[in-house]
PDB file of C-alpha atoms in Angstrom:
ATOM      1  CA  MET A 155      99.987 106.887 104.844  1.00 40.00           C
ATOM      2  CA  THR A 156      96.450 108.148 104.488  1.00 42.00           C
ATOM      3  CA  ASP A 157      94.333 106.560 101.778  1.00 46.00           C
ATOM      4  CA  ARG A 158      95.229 108.631  98.737  1.00 46.00           C
ATOM      5  CA  ALA A 159      91.757 108.052  97.242  1.00 58.00           C
ATOM      6  CA  THR A 160      90.207 110.285  99.952  1.00 84.00           C
ATOM      7  CA  PHE A 161      89.515 113.876  98.961  1.00 87.00           C
ATOM      8  CA  VAL A 162      88.699 117.150 100.713  1.00 89.00           C
ATOM      9  CA  SER A 163      86.545 119.884  99.219  1.00 88.00           C
ATOM     10  CA  LEU A 164      87.381 123.571  99.353  1.00 87.00           C
ATOM     11  CA  GLU A 165      84.799 123.998 102.111  1.00 86.00           C
ATOM     12  CA  GLY A 166      86.406 121.133 103.973  1.00 88.00           C
ATOM     13  CA  LEU A 167      89.773 122.886 103.734  1.00 90.00           C
ATOM     14  CA  ARG A 168      88.281 126.082 105.095  1.00 86.00           C
ATOM     15  CA  SER A 169      86.881 124.169 108.063  1.00 86.00           C
ATOM     16  CA  ARG A 170      90.438 122.883 108.712  1.00 85.00           C
ATOM     17  CA  GLY A 171      91.743 126.457 108.921  1.00 84.00           C
ATOM     18  CA  TRP A 172      92.809 127.021 105.323  1.00 87.00           C
ATOM     19  CA  THR A 173      92.161 130.319 103.597  1.00 84.00           C
ATOM     20  CA  ASP A 174      91.678 130.596  99.843  1.00 83.00           C
ATOM     21  CA  GLY A 175      95.104 132.218  99.597  1.00 81.00           C
ATOM     22  CA  MET A 176      96.743 129.318 101.443  1.00 83.00           C
ATOM     23  CA  VAL A 177      95.040 126.820  99.147  1.00 84.00           C
ATOM     24  CA  ARG A 178      96.294 128.711  96.112  1.00 80.00           C
ATOM     25  CA  ASP A 179      99.836 129.186  97.430  1.00 78.00           C
ATOM     26  CA  LEU A 180     100.465 125.817  99.093  1.00 81.00           C
ATOM     27  CA  LEU A 181      98.300 123.356  97.169  1.00 82.00           C
ATOM     28  CA  GLY A 182      97.983 124.849  93.722  1.00 79.00           C
ATOM     29  CA  LEU A 183      95.487 123.292  91.337  1.00 79.00           C
ATOM     30  CA  PRO A 184      92.914 120.815  92.698  1.00 84.00           C
ATOM     31  CA  ASP A 185      93.438 117.096  92.127  1.00 81.00           C
ATOM     32  CA  VAL A 186      89.877 116.751  90.830  1.00 81.00           C
ATOM     33  CA  GLN A 187      87.914 119.507  89.161  1.00 77.00           C
ATOM     34  CA  GLY A 188      84.513 119.419  87.500  1.00 67.00           C
ATOM     35  CA  ARG A 189      80.830 120.098  87.988  1.00 58.00           C
ATOM     36  CA  SER A 190      78.626 118.761  90.748  1.00 53.00           C
ATOM     37  CA  PRO A 191      75.887 116.459  89.423  1.00 49.00           C
ATOM     38  CA  ARG A 192      73.815 117.308  92.523  1.00 52.00           C
ATOM     39  CA  GLN A 193      73.527 120.991  91.665  1.00 51.00           C
ATOM     40  CA  ALA A 194      71.126 122.034  88.929  1.00 48.00           C
ATOM     41  CA  VAL A 195      73.263 125.030  88.075  1.00 53.00           C
ATOM     42  CA  GLY A 196      76.359 122.888  87.685  1.00 55.00           C
ATOM     43  CA  ALA A 197      78.298 124.241  90.665  1.00 61.00           C
ATOM     44  CA  PRO A 198      82.072 123.819  90.261  1.00 70.00           C
ATOM     45  CA  VAL A 199      83.713 121.081  92.324  1.00 79.00           C
ATOM     46  CA  ARG A 200      87.313 121.312  93.485  1.00 83.00           C
ATOM     47  CA  LEU A 201      88.708 118.379  95.417  1.00 88.00           C
ATOM     48  CA  TYR A 202      92.153 117.917  96.964  1.00 87.00           C
ATOM     49  CA  LEU A 203      93.800 114.659  97.997  1.00 84.00           C
ATOM     50  CA  LEU A 204      93.569 114.355 101.771  1.00 86.00           C
ATOM     51  CA  ALA A 205      97.046 112.787 101.976  1.00 82.00           C
ATOM     52  CA  ARG A 206      98.535 115.780 100.149  1.00 83.00           C
ATOM     53  CA  VAL A 207      96.609 118.204 102.359  1.00 87.00           C
ATOM     54  CA  GLU A 208      97.781 116.494 105.545  1.00 85.00           C
ATOM     55  CA  ALA A 209     101.376 116.377 104.331  1.00 81.00           C
ATOM     56  CA  VAL A 210     101.370 120.131 103.651  1.00 82.00           C
ATOM     57  CA  GLU A 211      99.752 120.776 107.041  1.00 83.00           C
ATOM     58  CA  ARG A 212     102.736 119.080 108.688  1.00 80.00           C
ATOM     59  CA  ALA A 213     105.181 121.379 106.896  1.00 75.00           C
ATOM     60  CA  ARG A 214     106.582 124.487 108.578  1.00 70.00           C
ATOM     61  CA  GLU A 215     105.465 126.663 105.667  1.00 69.00           C
ATOM     62  CA  PHE A 216     101.829 125.884 106.479  1.00 76.00           C
ATOM     63  CA  ALA A 217     102.170 127.202 110.031  1.00 73.00           C
ATOM     64  CA  VAL A 218     104.010 130.303 108.817  1.00 69.00           C
ATOM     65  CA  CYS A 219     101.341 131.010 106.216  1.00 71.00           C
ATOM     66  CA  ALA A 220      98.549 130.406 108.744  1.00 69.00           C
ATOM     67  CA  ARG A 221     100.100 132.846 111.248  1.00 67.00           C
ATOM     68  CA  ALA A 222     100.379 135.438 108.489  1.00 62.00           C
ATOM     69  CA  GLY A 223      96.687 135.080 107.745  1.00 57.00           C
ATOM     70  CA  GLY A 224      97.200 133.242 104.477  1.00 51.00           C
ATOM     71  CA  VAL A 225      98.156 136.377 102.556  1.00 47.00           C
ATOM     72  CA  ALA A 226     101.478 135.189 101.146  1.00 45.00           C
ATOM     73  CA  GLY A 227     100.044 135.275  97.651  1.00 44.00           C
ATOM     74  CA  LEU A 228      99.445 139.022  97.861  1.00 43.00           C
ATOM     75  CA  ALA A 229     103.199 139.589  97.463  1.00 47.00           C
ATOM     76  CA  GLY A 230     102.998 138.316  93.916  1.00 50.00           C
ATOM     77  CA  PRO A 231     103.050 135.081  91.940  1.00 53.00           C
ATOM     78  CA  ARG A 232     106.813 134.637  92.305  1.00 61.00           C
ATOM     79  CA  VAL A 233     106.612 134.674  96.096  1.00 62.00           C
ATOM     80  CA  ALA A 234     103.593 132.358  95.989  1.00 64.00           C
ATOM     81  CA  ALA A 235     105.456 129.907  93.753  1.00 68.00           C
ATOM     82  CA  GLU A 236     108.446 129.946  96.106  1.00 72.00           C
ATOM     83  CA  GLY A 237     106.202 129.286  99.089  1.00 72.00           C
ATOM     84  CA  ARG A 238     104.606 126.357  97.274  1.00 72.00           C
ATOM     85  CA  ARG A 239     108.028 124.985  96.300  1.00 77.00           C
ATOM     86  CA  ARG A 240     109.241 125.108  99.893  1.00 78.00           C
ATOM     87  CA  ALA A 241     106.033 123.504 101.160  1.00 78.00           C
ATOM     88  CA  VAL A 242     106.307 120.638  98.659  1.00 80.00           C
ATOM     89  CA  LEU A 243     109.976 120.020  99.508  1.00 82.00           C
ATOM     90  CA  ALA A 244     109.185 120.014 103.225  1.00 82.00           C
ATOM     91  CA  THR A 245     106.352 117.585 102.579  1.00 79.00           C
ATOM     92  CA  LEU A 246     108.597 115.273 100.562  1.00 84.00           C
ATOM     93  CA  ARG A 247     111.160 115.205 103.369  1.00 85.00           C
ATOM     94  CA  ALA A 248     108.553 114.417 106.026  1.00 81.00           C
ATOM     95  CA  GLU A 249     106.214 112.006 104.227  1.00 84.00           C
ATOM     96  CA  PRO A 250     106.920 108.362 105.154  1.00 88.00           C
ATOM     97  CA  ILE A 251     107.432 106.185 102.076  1.00 92.00           C
ATOM     98  CA  ARG A 252     105.731 102.849 102.716  1.00 92.00           C
ATOM     99  CA  VAL A 253     107.076 100.130 100.441  1.00 96.00           C
ATOM    100  CA  PRO A 254     104.977  96.963 100.031  1.00 94.00           C
ATOM    101  CA  VAL A 255     106.935  94.094 101.591  1.00 94.00           C
ATOM    102  CA  LEU A 256     106.573  90.839  99.641  1.00 96.00           C
ATOM    103  CA  PRO A 257     108.237  87.427  99.893  1.00 96.00           C
ATOM    104  CA  PRO A 258     111.129  87.228  97.391  1.00 94.00           C
ATOM    105  CA  ALA A 259     109.364  84.661  95.204  1.00 96.00           C
ATOM    106  CA  GLU A 260     106.202  86.763  95.015  1.00 96.00           C
ATOM    107  CA  LEU A 261     108.182  89.903  94.225  1.00 96.00           C
ATOM    108  CA  GLU A 262     109.984  88.050  91.438  1.00 95.00           C
ATOM    109  CA  ARG A 263     106.699  86.776  90.015  1.00 95.00           C
ATOM    110  CA  ARG A 264     105.129  90.227  90.030  1.00 95.00           C
ATOM    111  CA  ALA A 265     108.253  91.842  88.582  1.00 95.00           C
ATOM    112  CA  VAL A 266     108.388  89.412  85.665  1.00 93.00           C
ATOM    113  CA  ARG A 267     104.692  89.951  84.967  1.00 93.00           C
ATOM    114  CA  TYR A 268     105.191  93.713  85.160  1.00 93.00           C
ATOM    115  CA  ARG A 269     108.101  93.448  82.725  1.00 92.00           C
ATOM    116  CA  ARG A 270     105.911  91.587  80.253  1.00 90.00           C
ATOM    117  CA  GLU A 271     103.186  94.207  80.586  1.00 89.00           C
ATOM    118  CA  VAL A 272     105.428  97.237  80.035  1.00 86.00           C
ATOM    119  CA  GLY A 273     107.738  95.527  77.552  1.00 76.00           C
ATOM    120  CA  GLY A 274     105.051  94.165  75.276  1.00 50.00           C
ATOM    121  CA  ALA A 275     104.842  90.777  73.649  1.00 41.00           C
ATOM    122  CA  GLY A 276     108.574  90.602  72.967  1.00 40.00           C
ATOM    123  CA  ALA A 277     109.627  90.826  76.619  1.00 42.00           C
ATOM    124  CA  ASP A 278     111.280  87.836  78.261  1.00 43.00           C
ATOM    125  CA  ASP A 279     109.044  85.608  80.324  1.00 40.00           C
ATOM    126  CA  GLY A 280     111.673  85.050  82.991  1.00 42.00           C
ATOM    127  CA  ALA A 281     115.018  86.150  84.290  1.00 45.00           C
ATOM    128  CA  GLY A 282     117.010  83.241  82.876  1.00 45.00           C
ATOM    129  CA  THR A 283     120.313  82.342  84.546  1.00 42.00           C
ATOM    130  CA  GLY A 284     123.687  83.918  85.258  1.00 45.00           C
ATOM    131  CA  ASP A 285     124.833  87.291  86.618  1.00 49.00           C
ATOM    132  CA  GLY A 286     123.336  89.268  83.746  1.00 51.00           C
ATOM    133  CA  ALA A 287     119.972  87.673  84.346  1.00 64.00           C
ATOM    134  CA  GLY A 288     120.211  88.543  88.045  1.00 72.00           C
ATOM    135  CA  ALA A 289     120.870  92.186  87.214  1.00 82.00           C
ATOM    136  CA  SER A 290     117.909  92.196  84.841  1.00 88.00           C
ATOM    137  CA  LEU A 291     115.662  90.707  87.508  1.00 92.00           C
ATOM    138  CA  ALA A 292     116.789  93.367  89.989  1.00 94.00           C
ATOM    139  CA  ARG A 293     115.908  96.064  87.467  1.00 93.00           C
ATOM    140  CA  TRP A 294     112.477  94.546  86.917  1.00 94.00           C
ATOM    141  CA  GLN A 295     111.857  94.254  90.660  1.00 96.00           C
ATOM    142  CA  VAL A 296     112.836  97.857  91.333  1.00 96.00           C
ATOM    143  CA  GLY A 297     110.779  98.972  88.338  1.00 95.00           C
ATOM    144  CA  TYR A 298     107.751  97.119  89.662  1.00 96.00           C
ATOM    145  CA  LEU A 299     108.149  98.599  93.153  1.00 97.00           C
ATOM    146  CA  ARG A 300     108.641 102.120  91.802  1.00 96.00           C
ATOM    147  CA  ASN A 301     105.446 101.749  89.807  1.00 95.00           C
ATOM    148  CA  ALA A 302     103.641 100.511  92.933  1.00 94.00           C
ATOM    149  CA  LEU A 303     104.652 103.753  94.654  1.00 94.00           C
ATOM    150  CA  ARG A 304     103.401 106.085  91.907  1.00 91.00           C
ATOM    151  CA  SER A 305     100.748 107.506  94.234  1.00 87.00           C
ATOM    152  CA  TYR A 306     103.517 109.510  95.917  1.00 87.00           C
ATOM    153  CA  ASP A 307     103.928 111.492  92.682  1.00 87.00           C
ATOM    154  CA  ALA A 308     100.778 113.373  93.736  1.00 82.00           C
ATOM    155  CA  LEU A 309     102.948 115.172  96.303  1.00 80.00           C
ATOM    156  CA  LEU A 310     104.474 117.090  93.375  1.00 80.00           C
ATOM    157  CA  ASP A 311     101.129 118.572  92.346  1.00 72.00           C
ATOM    158  CA  GLY A 312     101.098 122.342  92.292  1.00 63.00           C
ATOM    159  CA  LEU A 313     104.725 122.689  91.165  1.00 63.00           C
ATOM    160  CA  PHE A 314     105.043 124.058  87.652  1.00 58.00           C
ATOM    161  CA  ALA A 315     108.293 126.067  87.571  1.00 56.00           C
ATOM    162  CA  ALA A 316     110.945 123.943  85.868  1.00 55.00           C
ATOM    163  CA  SER A 317     113.630 124.457  88.520  1.00 57.00           C
ATOM    164  CA  GLY A 318     111.343 123.853  91.487  1.00 73.00           C
ATOM    165  CA  ARG A 319     109.754 120.757  90.015  1.00 78.00           C
ATOM    166  CA  ALA A 320     113.096 119.264  88.973  1.00 83.00           C
ATOM    167  CA  GLU A 321     114.415 119.713  92.513  1.00 85.00           C
ATOM    168  CA  ALA A 322     111.309 118.097  94.001  1.00 86.00           C
ATOM    169  CA  GLU A 323     111.462 115.199  91.532  1.00 88.00           C
ATOM    170  CA  ARG A 324     115.094 114.521  92.492  1.00 90.00           C
ATOM    171  CA  LEU A 325     114.179 114.487  96.180  1.00 91.00           C
ATOM    172  CA  LEU A 326     111.211 112.200  95.598  1.00 91.00           C
ATOM    173  CA  ARG A 327     113.322 109.857  93.474  1.00 93.00           C
ATOM    174  CA  TYR A 328     115.970 109.662  96.191  1.00 94.00           C
ATOM    175  CA  ARG A 329     113.460 109.004  98.974  1.00 94.00           C
ATOM    176  CA  VAL A 330     111.539 106.348  97.042  1.00 96.00           C
ATOM    177  CA  TYR A 331     114.628 104.399  96.002  1.00 96.00           C
ATOM    178  CA  ALA A 332     116.155 104.722  99.482  1.00 96.00           C
ATOM    179  CA  ALA A 333     112.953 103.252 100.918  1.00 96.00           C
ATOM    180  CA  ILE A 334     113.017 100.367  98.414  1.00 97.00           C
ATOM    181  CA  ALA A 335     116.680  99.655  99.226  1.00 97.00           C
ATOM    182  CA  SER A 336     115.872  99.630 102.943  1.00 96.00           C
ATOM    183  CA  ALA A 337     112.975  97.186 102.469  1.00 96.00           C
ATOM    184  CA  TYR A 338     114.893  94.968 100.009  1.00 97.00           C
ATOM    185  CA  PRO A 339     118.660  95.217 100.742  1.00 96.00           C
ATOM    186  CA  TRP A 340     119.575  92.998  97.772  1.00 94.00           C
ATOM    187  CA  LEU A 341     118.138  95.694  95.496  1.00 96.00           C
ATOM    188  CA  ALA A 342     120.308  98.464  97.005  1.00 95.00           C
ATOM    189  CA  GLU A 343     122.795  98.490  94.118  1.00 94.00           C
ATOM    190  CA  GLU A 344     120.088  98.970  91.495  1.00 95.00           C
ATOM    191  CA  CYS A 345     118.377 101.594  93.661  1.00 96.00           C
ATOM    192  CA  GLY A 346     121.678 103.436  94.025  1.00 94.00           C
ATOM    193  CA  ARG A 347     122.115 103.429  90.252  1.00 93.00           C
ATOM    194  CA  ARG A 348     118.698 105.008  89.831  1.00 92.00           C
ATOM    195  CA  MET A 349     119.280 107.564  92.586  1.00 89.00           C
ATOM    196  CA  GLY A 350     122.232 108.734  90.564  1.00 80.00           C
ATOM    197  CA  GLY A 351     120.067 109.187  87.495  1.00 63.00           C
ATOM    198  CA  GLY A 352     121.056 105.880  85.927  1.00 50.00           C
ATOM    199  CA  GLY A 353     117.665 105.491  84.288  1.00 50.00           C
ATOM    200  CA  GLY A 354     114.853 103.034  84.627  1.00 44.00           C
ATOM    201  CA  GLY A 355     115.741  99.844  82.839  1.00 45.00           C
ATOM    202  CA  GLY A 356     112.998  97.254  83.131  1.00 45.00           C
ATOM    203  CA  GLY A 357     110.277  99.892  82.964  1.00 48.00           C
ATOM    204  CA  GLY A 358     110.661 101.764  86.199  1.00 47.00           C
ATOM    205  CA  GLY A 359     111.094 105.320  85.112  1.00 49.00           C
ATOM    206  CA  ARG A 360     111.938 108.053  87.531  1.00 51.00           C
TER     207      ARG A 360
END
């Protein structure tokens, strides 16, 4: 996956073949917005995550919009929102989810530390013993890994309609937990529980 700290300006998007209408319809709001310190008049700066841009460019909706001359937004905000929803869903299906692969002992150490950080001073320092403790450790490990993959949440940017965003969040949740289960088979049961909306015990959230 492209470094998610790399950004593209609006001019950079235009040089890649984007029109202003395509930016509005397929990307939505910029990831960074402000004023340029290099311009005396305080020129506005709009920056978009390169990884998000590239993911949308791989989606079929981008090619369709480009062939149409980037005028999808002229049909109205509802059509534009639908085009953005479809582009985000296509991006989520195509984007590879790269899970950090750690030795089991290192993953356990990081998960316990993460649990202490999100649980506050009262959180357990370790997993203890027994089956219950093993389940708790699995929850902490999955929670830690899900937090490590938070950068993928940027793929949801530009979705504001409740139905479209909820659908995209479900797809992202499924893909992230499926990727974690593939990288760490012993965490598959906990990942399956979370795919089904079982919650985020151990501080893992969505």
